Amino acid sequence: MSELEKKKTEFEARIREFVGLPEGPPYLCPDAVNEAMIRHWCDAMGDQNPAYLDADAAAETVHGGLVAPPTMLQSWEMRGYPMHDATRLLPQNNQRKLHAAFDEAGYTGVVATDTEQEYARYLRPGDRITAETTIESISEEKATALGIGYFIVTRSVFSDEQGEEVGNLSFRVLKFKPAQEAQAAQESAAAPAKPTRIRSPYGHDNGWWWEACQEGRLLIQKCSGCGELRHPPRPMCGSCQSTEWDSIEASGRGSVYSFTVLHYPPIPGYDFPCPVGLIDLEEGTRICANIAGVEPEDIHIGMKVECMFDDVDEGLKLPFFYMVE
Ligand code: ZN
């Protein structure tokens, strides 16, 4: 069995443990069946049946008084605004836990698909309803237009104060891995890699300096004739024309002599805005490098900085100068 199949088997065993469990304790609906909610519901639905709305007319019907539309059944247990945030609504609720298990496994999408309702009797104003919801079934994995997922069916049974069932409904949702996200992930995996930085010219006269960078060391070339430091590396001393040279390792400490912040044009491999500084190293030479770890607007001339080597691309470390507090 592959690792993927093993994971799926474990996941399915985990979700199937929820089948048959109550969603939570029985829920006493917050409001008794009442005329105001019935009127609003009929208004929204465009239902003008006098048995729901006109007490005098309703008295003349087979009901002998006002009744609630049977299809309002679920509205009595609607839990209001907290329903917008599943995590805050009944954290111990088994249905929430089940959905969390799906979310963890990547089935983050949810869509209600259908409901079936049965009515045992008409509800009347004053009835107090209790709802008990059970996780009834979870389907096999299905491929749907929205993505692969599982159908979860819950059943809610509604009872009156005498414990008599007044109706029940099943509610089916699809928990799925959003196909668009899966496609986007696939596309980004197939997308070309982020462009790398343009490499500096690298040759006999300066390769040694770049090699030291890859080891995290900032070197400064030093003339063997007169002892003058120079950067960037070059073959001959500008003061005594000696071609003999050595190097010293810089402390990395310095201050900003000057700087600029590049915005445009965007050069592949760099993040913009891109601050570039001319740094006075404490050894006495200057180096041009990126300034990092500070908002561009906070950079100022004279700012104390210290060099750190960061990986910018695969196999390329570069010195960055960070502000020293
Ligand atoms: Zn020299």
XYZ file of C-alpha atoms and ligand atoms in Angstrom:
326
model
C 0.000 0.000 0.000
C 1.419 3.386 -0.956
C 1.864 6.162 1.592
C -0.998 8.045 -0.075
C -3.372 5.078 0.116
C -2.390 4.497 3.737
C -3.171 8.121 4.571
C -6.550 7.856 2.848
C -7.411 4.649 4.703
C -6.519 6.294 8.017
C -8.529 9.392 7.133
C -11.586 7.359 6.147
C -11.380 5.305 9.358
C -11.233 8.561 11.303
C -14.267 10.149 9.652
C -16.351 6.955 9.844
C -16.038 7.034 13.633
C -18.431 9.988 13.524
C -21.244 8.088 11.811
C -24.122 7.558 14.229
C -22.896 10.156 16.721
C -25.180 12.953 17.874
C -24.032 16.369 16.713
C -24.244 17.512 20.327
C -26.780 17.566 23.161
C -30.465 18.138 22.255
C -30.950 21.782 21.316
C -33.935 23.658 22.725
C -34.866 26.136 19.992
C -34.439 29.676 21.330
C -37.911 30.985 20.499
C -41.286 29.383 20.850
C -43.143 29.137 17.531
C -44.449 32.684 17.140
C -46.507 34.879 14.855
C -43.739 37.416 14.196
C -41.333 34.851 12.749
C -44.146 33.266 10.754
C -45.101 36.649 9.297
C -41.502 37.471 8.315
C -41.021 34.060 6.767
C -44.266 34.332 4.732
C -43.261 37.837 3.671
C -39.868 36.585 2.424
C -41.400 33.579 0.671
C -44.381 35.442 -0.782
C -46.804 33.072 0.956
C -50.138 34.739 1.823
C -51.990 31.699 3.137
C -54.430 33.116 5.776
C -53.981 29.968 7.899
C -50.490 31.346 8.651
C -51.269 35.051 8.854
C -54.854 35.901 9.778
C -56.047 34.622 13.161
C -59.764 35.112 12.380
C -59.552 33.424 8.983
C -57.358 30.661 10.434
C -60.027 29.937 13.069
C -62.396 29.015 10.228
C -59.958 26.501 8.670
C -59.463 22.827 9.531
C -56.643 23.965 11.851
C -59.036 25.992 14.049
C -56.324 28.676 14.530
C -52.966 29.980 13.274
C -50.350 27.440 12.259
C -46.794 27.756 10.997
C -45.865 26.778 7.439
C -44.438 23.236 7.710
C -41.471 24.158 5.512
C -40.348 26.618 8.219
C -39.317 23.617 10.300
C -35.575 24.220 10.209
C -35.854 27.951 10.811
C -36.856 27.363 14.451
C -33.430 25.953 15.248
C -31.361 28.481 13.273
C -28.694 29.746 15.612
C -28.295 33.255 14.336
C -25.190 35.290 13.741
C -22.695 32.946 15.509
C -23.326 30.476 12.668
C -21.014 32.613 10.488
C -18.037 31.309 12.468
C -18.171 27.556 12.835
C -15.299 27.505 15.334
C -17.160 29.669 17.814
C -20.416 27.806 17.496
C -20.516 24.837 19.822
C -16.815 23.977 19.846
C -17.583 20.517 21.248
C -20.044 19.841 18.467
C -19.258 16.559 16.672
C -20.254 17.926 13.316
C -17.711 20.752 13.753
C -15.064 18.182 14.705
C -15.923 16.126 11.656
C -15.658 19.166 9.396
C -12.327 20.067 11.032
C -11.026 16.558 10.240
C -12.017 17.115 6.604
C -10.414 20.566 6.556
C -7.156 19.156 7.909
C -7.099 16.576 5.138
C -7.532 19.300 2.517
C -11.303 18.948 1.981
C -11.818 22.601 2.816
C -14.774 23.312 0.562
C -18.342 22.812 1.724
C -21.576 23.108 -0.171
C -25.102 22.157 0.857
C -26.609 19.863 -1.767
C -30.126 18.905 -0.683
C -32.538 18.420 2.166
C -35.486 16.086 2.631
C -38.147 16.915 5.163
C -41.040 15.040 6.765
C -43.753 16.743 8.778
C -45.706 14.879 11.450
C -47.973 17.745 12.429
C -48.487 21.488 12.012
C -46.723 23.679 14.546
C -48.745 26.308 16.385
C -47.694 29.514 18.112
C -46.457 28.618 21.586
C -44.919 25.250 20.655
C -41.396 24.826 22.068
C -39.262 22.729 19.785
C -36.203 20.667 20.591
C -33.890 19.558 17.788
C -31.644 16.506 17.942
C -29.186 16.087 15.108
C -27.242 12.941 14.291
C -24.480 12.347 11.754
C -26.298 9.745 9.703
C -23.924 8.743 6.941
C -20.758 9.573 5.015
C -20.485 8.472 1.406
C -17.544 6.901 -0.391
C -15.179 9.377 -2.009
C -16.846 10.940 -5.079
C -15.517 12.943 -7.992
C -17.734 15.996 -8.559
C -17.511 19.101 -10.710
C -16.434 21.052 -7.611
C -13.692 18.599 -6.737
C -13.324 15.205 -5.082
C -15.116 14.867 -1.784
C -17.543 13.072 0.474
C -21.256 13.601 1.052
C -22.192 13.927 4.719
C -25.825 13.427 5.697
C -27.113 14.658 9.037
C -30.634 14.029 10.298
C -32.430 16.385 12.655
C -35.488 15.205 14.546
C -37.758 17.919 15.952
C -39.902 17.219 19.016
C -42.440 19.172 21.030
C -42.552 19.607 24.810
C -44.230 16.213 25.196
C -41.332 14.573 23.369
C -43.519 13.805 20.333
C -41.823 14.087 16.972
C -43.245 16.953 14.914
C -41.000 16.450 11.896
C -37.506 15.580 10.742
C -35.127 16.494 8.004
C -32.002 15.181 6.409
C -29.368 17.639 5.272
C -26.664 16.674 2.835
C -23.439 18.581 2.291
C -20.439 17.889 0.115
C -17.032 18.401 1.768
C -14.565 18.650 -1.063
C -11.051 19.530 -2.141
C -11.675 22.610 -4.264
C -10.821 21.674 -7.844
C -9.742 25.219 -8.671
C -7.232 25.246 -5.794
C -5.935 21.842 -6.805
C -5.567 23.126 -10.345
C -3.852 26.296 -9.142
C -1.429 24.204 -7.061
C -0.706 22.071 -10.102
C -0.180 25.121 -12.245
C 2.142 26.763 -9.746
C 4.136 23.525 -9.498
C 4.473 23.600 -13.269
C 5.219 27.341 -13.365
C 8.771 28.367 -14.191
C 10.995 28.797 -11.156
C 11.589 32.305 -9.820
C 14.316 33.899 -11.924
C 17.718 33.921 -10.320
C 19.893 36.974 -9.948
C 22.216 37.888 -12.733
C 25.644 36.590 -11.708
C 28.505 39.014 -11.441
C 31.405 38.632 -13.833
C 33.539 35.966 -12.267
C 37.139 35.355 -13.296
C 40.731 34.938 -12.339
C 40.981 38.390 -10.730
C 37.838 38.285 -8.590
C 36.705 34.615 -8.288
C 38.450 34.279 -4.943
C 36.320 37.075 -3.482
C 33.019 35.436 -4.571
C 34.189 32.062 -3.303
C 34.788 33.571 0.148
C 31.214 34.982 0.057
C 29.868 31.464 -0.392
C 31.685 30.583 2.851
C 30.141 33.606 4.568
C 33.384 35.615 4.687
C 33.732 39.221 3.566
C 37.273 39.747 2.278
C 39.106 42.925 1.352
C 42.020 42.889 -1.058
C 45.259 44.315 0.384
C 48.264 45.456 -1.621
C 51.410 43.576 -0.645
C 53.547 46.482 -1.822
C 52.124 49.469 0.063
C 49.459 47.842 2.269
C 46.535 49.798 0.816
C 43.098 48.138 0.908
C 41.006 48.061 -2.269
C 37.602 46.919 -3.389
C 36.260 45.661 -5.751
C 39.093 43.217 -6.476
C 41.426 44.117 -9.325
C 44.855 42.971 -10.448
C 46.964 46.051 -9.737
C 47.316 48.562 -6.898
C 46.267 52.082 -7.934
C 48.837 53.645 -5.575
C 52.045 51.684 -6.139
C 51.175 49.595 -9.213
C 52.143 46.414 -7.451
C 50.435 43.277 -8.722
C 51.237 41.457 -5.503
C 48.319 41.247 -3.157
C 46.805 39.445 -0.199
C 43.484 39.825 1.605
C 42.122 40.473 5.074
C 38.771 39.415 6.475
C 36.501 42.370 7.217
C 34.585 42.588 10.498
C 31.461 43.351 8.493
C 30.751 46.469 10.547
C 30.349 49.801 8.841
C 28.055 52.707 8.118
C 26.019 53.940 5.194
C 28.048 56.429 3.133
C 25.344 56.822 0.518
C 22.375 54.864 -0.750
C 19.607 54.687 -3.318
C 16.344 52.774 -3.528
C 15.568 51.156 -6.872
C 11.924 50.978 -7.915
C 12.043 50.699 -11.653
C 12.650 48.878 -13.905
C 12.051 45.597 -12.066
C 15.053 43.368 -12.675
C 14.343 39.618 -12.477
C 15.587 38.013 -9.263
C 15.360 41.106 -7.069
C 12.676 42.208 -4.649
C 11.470 45.764 -5.088
C 11.806 48.390 -3.776
C 15.463 47.433 -3.664
C 17.751 49.480 -1.384
C 21.389 49.608 -2.443
C 24.029 51.159 -0.220
C 27.600 52.302 -0.499
C 28.977 51.109 2.820
C 32.020 52.531 4.603
C 33.619 49.461 6.134
C 35.424 50.105 9.412
C 38.660 48.816 7.817
C 38.612 51.834 5.532
C 37.261 50.661 2.174
C 33.813 50.924 0.684
C 31.586 48.230 -0.706
C 28.393 48.439 -2.711
C 25.713 46.008 -1.486
C 22.060 45.620 -0.640
C 20.731 47.079 2.592
C 18.249 44.757 4.304
C 16.074 44.365 7.385
C 14.905 47.981 7.360
C 12.146 49.905 5.609
C 13.634 51.931 2.738
C 12.284 55.167 4.244
C 14.184 54.477 7.489
C 17.590 54.226 5.818
C 19.799 57.246 6.415
C 23.357 58.317 5.735
C 25.619 57.450 8.669
C 23.356 54.567 9.753
C 25.370 51.818 11.454
C 25.187 48.520 9.615
C 26.572 45.030 9.895
C 27.117 42.447 7.180
C 25.316 39.128 7.084
C 25.346 36.619 4.281
C 21.967 35.554 2.928
C 21.122 32.880 0.387
C 19.512 34.702 -2.510
C 19.346 31.816 -4.971
C 20.329 28.217 -5.081
C 24.118 28.265 -4.596
C 24.495 32.038 -4.253
C 25.212 33.775 -0.961
C 25.549 37.537 -0.980
C 26.523 40.098 1.661
C 23.594 42.174 2.942
C 24.015 45.065 5.315
C 21.536 45.137 8.178
C 20.843 48.131 10.377
C 22.429 47.807 13.833
C 20.091 48.949 16.624
Zn 50.017 49.271 -3.293
